[in-house]
């Protein structure tokens, strides 16, 4: 295993870690400090009273876009010798998801502008406009889960085929990808399905943490080789 490929693996892991950290802090924590479901007035008050936090949230969303775009490129560099088409799918699906989150960042930025300039609000009022923008941002995250799931499936398949990391990791990523896709549909097919949708993403979360840690700490298995001849990968 060349030092260059191992270095690429570690860089990929670090970029994926950056994606995980910015996503967790930005969407799970900062958003929760600002957005209050069903209470537009509270959301507006939070934006006005905690403008620096709102700006940090926007920066973190841009960080998600940046790290996912770069991770998509580095995953392609890492796996292109195994299967160019599948590696390309990781890059394409990752870029699409990054673009969706870019739209979410724009919504958050617009919401902050509206909170500071009431003339930008639609006839429903400033609070309603801000709330609508946050709701749209949330839906962008939900529908983006479709492409996040799609990027995990070829990633898992390449992990299995390359034998560079444990086979179980690849299988978990593929299951997680399917779970993410299903969670997107479940969110809209069933009312109040947040718990069900969240449970469907658990395998993906475990797989992501595993691959991030493995790539950063171990790089790649020294004895493994890409399966160029299309033969079945060993466990």
PDB file of C-alpha atoms in Angstrom, residues 25-200:
ATOM      1  CA  UNK A  25     -22.882  21.613  15.839  1.00  0.00           C
ATOM      2  CA  UNK A  26     -24.658  23.608  13.148  1.00  0.00           C
ATOM      3  CA  UNK A  27     -27.843  21.617  12.637  1.00  0.00           C
ATOM      4  CA  UNK A  28     -28.251  19.782  15.924  1.00  0.00           C
ATOM      5  CA  UNK A  29     -27.110  22.491  18.358  1.00  0.00           C
ATOM      6  CA  UNK A  30     -27.101  26.012  16.878  1.00  0.00           C
ATOM      7  CA  UNK A  31     -30.355  25.560  14.970  1.00  0.00           C
ATOM      8  CA  UNK A  32     -31.997  24.323  18.161  1.00  0.00           C
ATOM      9  CA  UNK A  33     -30.928  27.515  19.943  1.00  0.00           C
ATOM     10  CA  UNK A  34     -32.673  29.707  17.363  1.00  0.00           C
ATOM     11  CA  UNK A  35     -35.598  27.938  15.728  1.00  0.00           C
ATOM     12  CA  UNK A  36     -38.750  27.276  17.761  1.00  0.00           C
ATOM     13  CA  UNK A  37     -41.251  25.116  15.891  1.00  0.00           C
ATOM     14  CA  UNK A  38     -44.754  26.565  15.904  1.00  0.00           C
ATOM     15  CA  UNK A  39     -43.674  29.876  17.450  1.00  0.00           C
ATOM     16  CA  UNK A  40     -42.567  32.434  14.826  1.00  0.00           C
ATOM     17  CA  UNK A  41     -42.303  35.189  17.425  1.00  0.00           C
ATOM     18  CA  UNK A  42     -39.838  33.201  19.516  1.00  0.00           C
ATOM     19  CA  UNK A  43     -37.734  32.358  16.463  1.00  0.00           C
ATOM     20  CA  UNK A  44     -37.586  36.033  15.478  1.00  0.00           C
ATOM     21  CA  UNK A  45     -36.692  37.070  19.027  1.00  0.00           C
ATOM     22  CA  UNK A  46     -33.890  34.519  19.112  1.00  0.00           C
ATOM     23  CA  UNK A  47     -32.447  35.840  15.859  1.00  0.00           C
ATOM     24  CA  UNK A  48     -32.593  39.437  17.082  1.00  0.00           C
ATOM     25  CA  UNK A  49     -31.224  38.665  20.549  1.00  0.00           C
ATOM     26  CA  UNK A  50     -28.588  36.168  19.417  1.00  0.00           C
ATOM     27  CA  UNK A  51     -27.415  37.497  16.075  1.00  0.00           C
ATOM     28  CA  UNK A  52     -23.800  36.288  16.562  1.00  0.00           C
ATOM     29  CA  UNK A  53     -25.102  32.749  17.154  1.00  0.00           C
ATOM     30  CA  UNK A  54     -27.192  32.993  13.987  1.00  0.00           C
ATOM     31  CA  UNK A  55     -24.117  34.070  12.029  1.00  0.00           C
ATOM     32  CA  UNK A  56     -22.148  31.153  13.453  1.00  0.00           C
ATOM     33  CA  UNK A  57     -24.945  28.852  12.307  1.00  0.00           C
ATOM     34  CA  UNK A  58     -24.660  30.164   8.751  1.00  0.00           C
ATOM     35  CA  UNK A  59     -20.875  29.794   8.805  1.00  0.00           C
ATOM     36  CA  UNK A  60     -21.247  26.218  10.043  1.00  0.00           C
ATOM     37  CA  UNK A  61     -23.675  25.400   7.217  1.00  0.00           C
ATOM     38  CA  UNK A  62     -21.143  26.773   4.747  1.00  0.00           C
ATOM     39  CA  UNK A  63     -18.565  24.607   6.505  1.00  0.00           C
ATOM     40  CA  UNK A  64     -20.792  21.590   5.860  1.00  0.00           C
ATOM     41  CA  UNK A  65     -20.935  22.483   2.168  1.00  0.00           C
ATOM     42  CA  UNK A  66     -17.174  22.957   1.946  1.00  0.00           C
ATOM     43  CA  UNK A  67     -16.211  19.787   3.794  1.00  0.00           C
ATOM     44  CA  UNK A  68     -18.745  17.614   1.974  1.00  0.00           C
ATOM     45  CA  UNK A  69     -17.638  18.904  -1.426  1.00  0.00           C
ATOM     46  CA  UNK A  70     -13.982  18.278  -0.594  1.00  0.00           C
ATOM     47  CA  UNK A  71     -14.737  14.893   0.986  1.00  0.00           C
ATOM     48  CA  UNK A  72     -16.595  13.903  -2.190  1.00  0.00           C
ATOM     49  CA  UNK A  73     -13.539  14.763  -4.286  1.00  0.00           C
ATOM     50  CA  UNK A  74     -11.148  12.947  -1.944  1.00  0.00           C
ATOM     51  CA  UNK A  75     -13.336   9.844  -1.825  1.00  0.00           C
ATOM     52  CA  UNK A  76     -13.153   9.805  -5.616  1.00  0.00           C
ATOM     53  CA  UNK A  77      -9.359  10.079  -5.460  1.00  0.00           C
ATOM     54  CA  UNK A  78      -9.245   7.293  -2.891  1.00  0.00           C
ATOM     55  CA  UNK A  79     -11.470   4.784  -4.679  1.00  0.00           C
ATOM     56  CA  UNK A  80     -11.052   5.529  -8.393  1.00  0.00           C
ATOM     57  CA  UNK A  81      -8.498   2.728  -8.754  1.00  0.00           C
ATOM     58  CA  UNK A  82     -11.094   0.282  -7.428  1.00  0.00           C
ATOM     59  CA  UNK A  83     -14.024   1.308  -9.633  1.00  0.00           C
ATOM     60  CA  UNK A  84     -14.122   4.654 -11.425  1.00  0.00           C
ATOM     61  CA  UNK A  85     -17.885   4.669 -11.948  1.00  0.00           C
ATOM     62  CA  UNK A  86     -18.764   3.925  -8.319  1.00  0.00           C
ATOM     63  CA  UNK A  87     -16.176   6.442  -7.107  1.00  0.00           C
ATOM     64  CA  UNK A  88     -17.734   8.992  -9.437  1.00  0.00           C
ATOM     65  CA  UNK A  89     -21.152   8.302  -7.927  1.00  0.00           C
ATOM     66  CA  UNK A  90     -19.813   9.216  -4.482  1.00  0.00           C
ATOM     67  CA  UNK A  91     -18.528  12.500  -5.897  1.00  0.00           C
ATOM     68  CA  UNK A  92     -21.745  13.317  -7.771  1.00  0.00           C
ATOM     69  CA  UNK A  93     -24.155  12.458  -4.963  1.00  0.00           C
ATOM     70  CA  UNK A  94     -21.958  14.231  -2.419  1.00  0.00           C
ATOM     71  CA  UNK A  95     -21.866  17.390  -4.536  1.00  0.00           C
ATOM     72  CA  UNK A  96     -25.643  17.359  -4.982  1.00  0.00           C
ATOM     73  CA  UNK A  97     -26.176  17.055  -1.235  1.00  0.00           C
ATOM     74  CA  UNK A  98     -23.667  19.867  -0.644  1.00  0.00           C
ATOM     75  CA  UNK A  99     -25.630  22.033  -3.084  1.00  0.00           C
ATOM     76  CA  UNK A 100     -28.868  21.333  -1.211  1.00  0.00           C
ATOM     77  CA  UNK A 101     -27.265  22.416   2.072  1.00  0.00           C
ATOM     78  CA  UNK A 102     -25.917  25.509   0.309  1.00  0.00           C
ATOM     79  CA  UNK A 103     -29.549  26.399  -0.369  1.00  0.00           C
ATOM     80  CA  UNK A 104     -30.297  25.919   3.319  1.00  0.00           C
ATOM     81  CA  UNK A 105     -27.449  28.274   4.240  1.00  0.00           C
ATOM     82  CA  UNK A 106     -28.915  30.884   1.896  1.00  0.00           C
ATOM     83  CA  UNK A 107     -32.285  30.527   3.628  1.00  0.00           C
ATOM     84  CA  UNK A 108     -30.689  31.073   7.038  1.00  0.00           C
ATOM     85  CA  UNK A 109     -28.816  34.102   5.744  1.00  0.00           C
ATOM     86  CA  UNK A 110     -32.025  35.540   4.321  1.00  0.00           C
ATOM     87  CA  UNK A 111     -33.844  34.921   7.612  1.00  0.00           C
ATOM     88  CA  UNK A 112     -31.165  36.885   9.452  1.00  0.00           C
ATOM     89  CA  UNK A 113     -31.452  39.753   6.964  1.00  0.00           C
ATOM     90  CA  UNK A 114     -35.236  39.830   7.372  1.00  0.00           C
ATOM     91  CA  UNK A 115     -34.905  39.913  11.161  1.00  0.00           C
ATOM     92  CA  UNK A 116     -32.749  43.027  10.831  1.00  0.00           C
ATOM     93  CA  UNK A 117     -34.753  44.713   8.057  1.00  0.00           C
ATOM     94  CA  UNK A 118     -38.533  44.415   8.306  1.00  0.00           C
ATOM     95  CA  UNK A 119     -38.966  45.894   4.828  1.00  0.00           C
ATOM     96  CA  UNK A 120     -37.813  42.541   3.425  1.00  0.00           C
ATOM     97  CA  UNK A 121     -40.682  40.650   5.064  1.00  0.00           C
ATOM     98  CA  UNK A 122     -43.609  39.275   3.074  1.00  0.00           C
ATOM     99  CA  UNK A 123     -47.150  40.515   3.894  1.00  0.00           C
ATOM    100  CA  UNK A 124     -47.532  37.909   6.654  1.00  0.00           C
ATOM    101  CA  UNK A 125     -45.053  39.825   8.782  1.00  0.00           C
ATOM    102  CA  UNK A 126     -41.435  39.599   9.854  1.00  0.00           C
ATOM    103  CA  UNK A 127     -41.870  36.704  12.271  1.00  0.00           C
ATOM    104  CA  UNK A 128     -43.841  34.649   9.758  1.00  0.00           C
ATOM    105  CA  UNK A 129     -41.258  35.290   7.046  1.00  0.00           C
ATOM    106  CA  UNK A 130     -38.370  34.256   9.278  1.00  0.00           C
ATOM    107  CA  UNK A 131     -40.241  31.134  10.372  1.00  0.00           C
ATOM    108  CA  UNK A 132     -41.024  30.212   6.766  1.00  0.00           C
ATOM    109  CA  UNK A 133     -37.370  30.505   5.794  1.00  0.00           C
ATOM    110  CA  UNK A 134     -36.356  28.221   8.660  1.00  0.00           C
ATOM    111  CA  UNK A 135     -39.057  25.721   7.702  1.00  0.00           C
ATOM    112  CA  UNK A 136     -37.778  25.695   4.107  1.00  0.00           C
ATOM    113  CA  UNK A 137     -34.245  25.219   5.420  1.00  0.00           C
ATOM    114  CA  UNK A 138     -35.424  22.231   7.440  1.00  0.00           C
ATOM    115  CA  UNK A 139     -37.121  20.692   4.421  1.00  0.00           C
ATOM    116  CA  UNK A 140     -33.958  21.144   2.371  1.00  0.00           C
ATOM    117  CA  UNK A 141     -32.142  19.100   5.002  1.00  0.00           C
ATOM    118  CA  UNK A 142     -34.860  16.444   4.876  1.00  0.00           C
ATOM    119  CA  UNK A 143     -34.911  16.050   1.092  1.00  0.00           C
ATOM    120  CA  UNK A 144     -31.117  16.256   1.035  1.00  0.00           C
ATOM    121  CA  UNK A 145     -31.135  13.022   3.015  1.00  0.00           C
ATOM    122  CA  UNK A 146     -32.046  11.279  -0.228  1.00  0.00           C
ATOM    123  CA  UNK A 147     -28.708  12.161  -1.792  1.00  0.00           C
ATOM    124  CA  UNK A 148     -26.829  11.604   1.449  1.00  0.00           C
ATOM    125  CA  UNK A 149     -28.154   8.066   1.434  1.00  0.00           C
ATOM    126  CA  UNK A 150     -27.210   7.684  -2.213  1.00  0.00           C
ATOM    127  CA  UNK A 151     -23.624   8.736  -1.497  1.00  0.00           C
ATOM    128  CA  UNK A 152     -23.276   6.158   1.283  1.00  0.00           C
ATOM    129  CA  UNK A 153     -24.319   3.197  -0.886  1.00  0.00           C
ATOM    130  CA  UNK A 154     -21.458   3.318  -3.449  1.00  0.00           C
ATOM    131  CA  UNK A 155     -19.101   4.238  -0.622  1.00  0.00           C
ATOM    132  CA  UNK A 156     -20.026   1.058   1.218  1.00  0.00           C
ATOM    133  CA  UNK A 157     -19.814  -1.022  -1.951  1.00  0.00           C
ATOM    134  CA  UNK A 158     -16.308   0.267  -2.640  1.00  0.00           C
ATOM    135  CA  UNK A 159     -15.260  -0.443   0.940  1.00  0.00           C
ATOM    136  CA  UNK A 160     -16.353  -4.065   0.500  1.00  0.00           C
ATOM    137  CA  UNK A 161     -14.750  -4.470  -2.910  1.00  0.00           C
ATOM    138  CA  UNK A 162     -11.444  -2.781  -2.084  1.00  0.00           C
ATOM    139  CA  UNK A 163     -10.875  -4.774   1.141  1.00  0.00           C
ATOM    140  CA  UNK A 164      -9.003  -1.722   2.446  1.00  0.00           C
ATOM    141  CA  UNK A 165     -11.194  -1.556   5.539  1.00  0.00           C
ATOM    142  CA  UNK A 166     -13.335  -4.172   7.328  1.00  0.00           C
ATOM    143  CA  UNK A 167     -16.024  -5.720   5.133  1.00  0.00           C
ATOM    144  CA  UNK A 168     -18.656  -5.202   7.834  1.00  0.00           C
ATOM    145  CA  UNK A 169     -18.013  -1.454   7.648  1.00  0.00           C
ATOM    146  CA  UNK A 170     -18.931  -1.400   3.976  1.00  0.00           C
ATOM    147  CA  UNK A 171     -22.066  -3.430   4.563  1.00  0.00           C
ATOM    148  CA  UNK A 172     -23.098  -1.102   7.385  1.00  0.00           C
ATOM    149  CA  UNK A 173     -22.621   1.943   5.147  1.00  0.00           C
ATOM    150  CA  UNK A 174     -24.811   0.413   2.438  1.00  0.00           C
ATOM    151  CA  UNK A 175     -27.540  -0.447   4.949  1.00  0.00           C
ATOM    152  CA  UNK A 176     -27.202   3.060   6.362  1.00  0.00           C
ATOM    153  CA  UNK A 177     -27.553   4.562   2.907  1.00  0.00           C
ATOM    154  CA  UNK A 178     -30.784   2.670   2.311  1.00  0.00           C
ATOM    155  CA  UNK A 179     -31.951   3.786   5.749  1.00  0.00           C
ATOM    156  CA  UNK A 180     -31.317   7.437   4.910  1.00  0.00           C
ATOM    157  CA  UNK A 181     -33.282   7.123   1.664  1.00  0.00           C
ATOM    158  CA  UNK A 182     -36.179   5.447   3.467  1.00  0.00           C
ATOM    159  CA  UNK A 183     -36.120   8.066   6.225  1.00  0.00           C
ATOM    160  CA  UNK A 184     -36.596  10.802   3.632  1.00  0.00           C
ATOM    161  CA  UNK A 185     -39.755   9.169   2.302  1.00  0.00           C
ATOM    162  CA  UNK A 186     -41.006   8.226   5.769  1.00  0.00           C
ATOM    163  CA  UNK A 187     -40.758  11.883   6.821  1.00  0.00           C
ATOM    164  CA  UNK A 188     -43.371  12.826   4.229  1.00  0.00           C
ATOM    165  CA  UNK A 189     -45.506   9.695   3.977  1.00  0.00           C
ATOM    166  CA  UNK A 190     -46.284   9.482   7.698  1.00  0.00           C
ATOM    167  CA  UNK A 191     -47.290  12.294  10.037  1.00  0.00           C
ATOM    168  CA  UNK A 192     -45.206  12.774  13.187  1.00  0.00           C
ATOM    169  CA  UNK A 193     -42.673  10.198  12.023  1.00  0.00           C
ATOM    170  CA  UNK A 194     -39.571  11.911  13.421  1.00  0.00           C
ATOM    171  CA  UNK A 195     -38.721   8.989  15.703  1.00  0.00           C
ATOM    172  CA  UNK A 196     -39.077   6.415  12.932  1.00  0.00           C
ATOM    173  CA  UNK A 197     -37.068   8.533  10.499  1.00  0.00           C
ATOM    174  CA  UNK A 198     -34.364   9.040  13.108  1.00  0.00           C
ATOM    175  CA  UNK A 199     -34.076   5.327  13.861  1.00  0.00           C
ATOM    176  CA  UNK A 200     -33.603   4.586  10.161  1.00  0.00           C
TER     177      UNK A 200
END
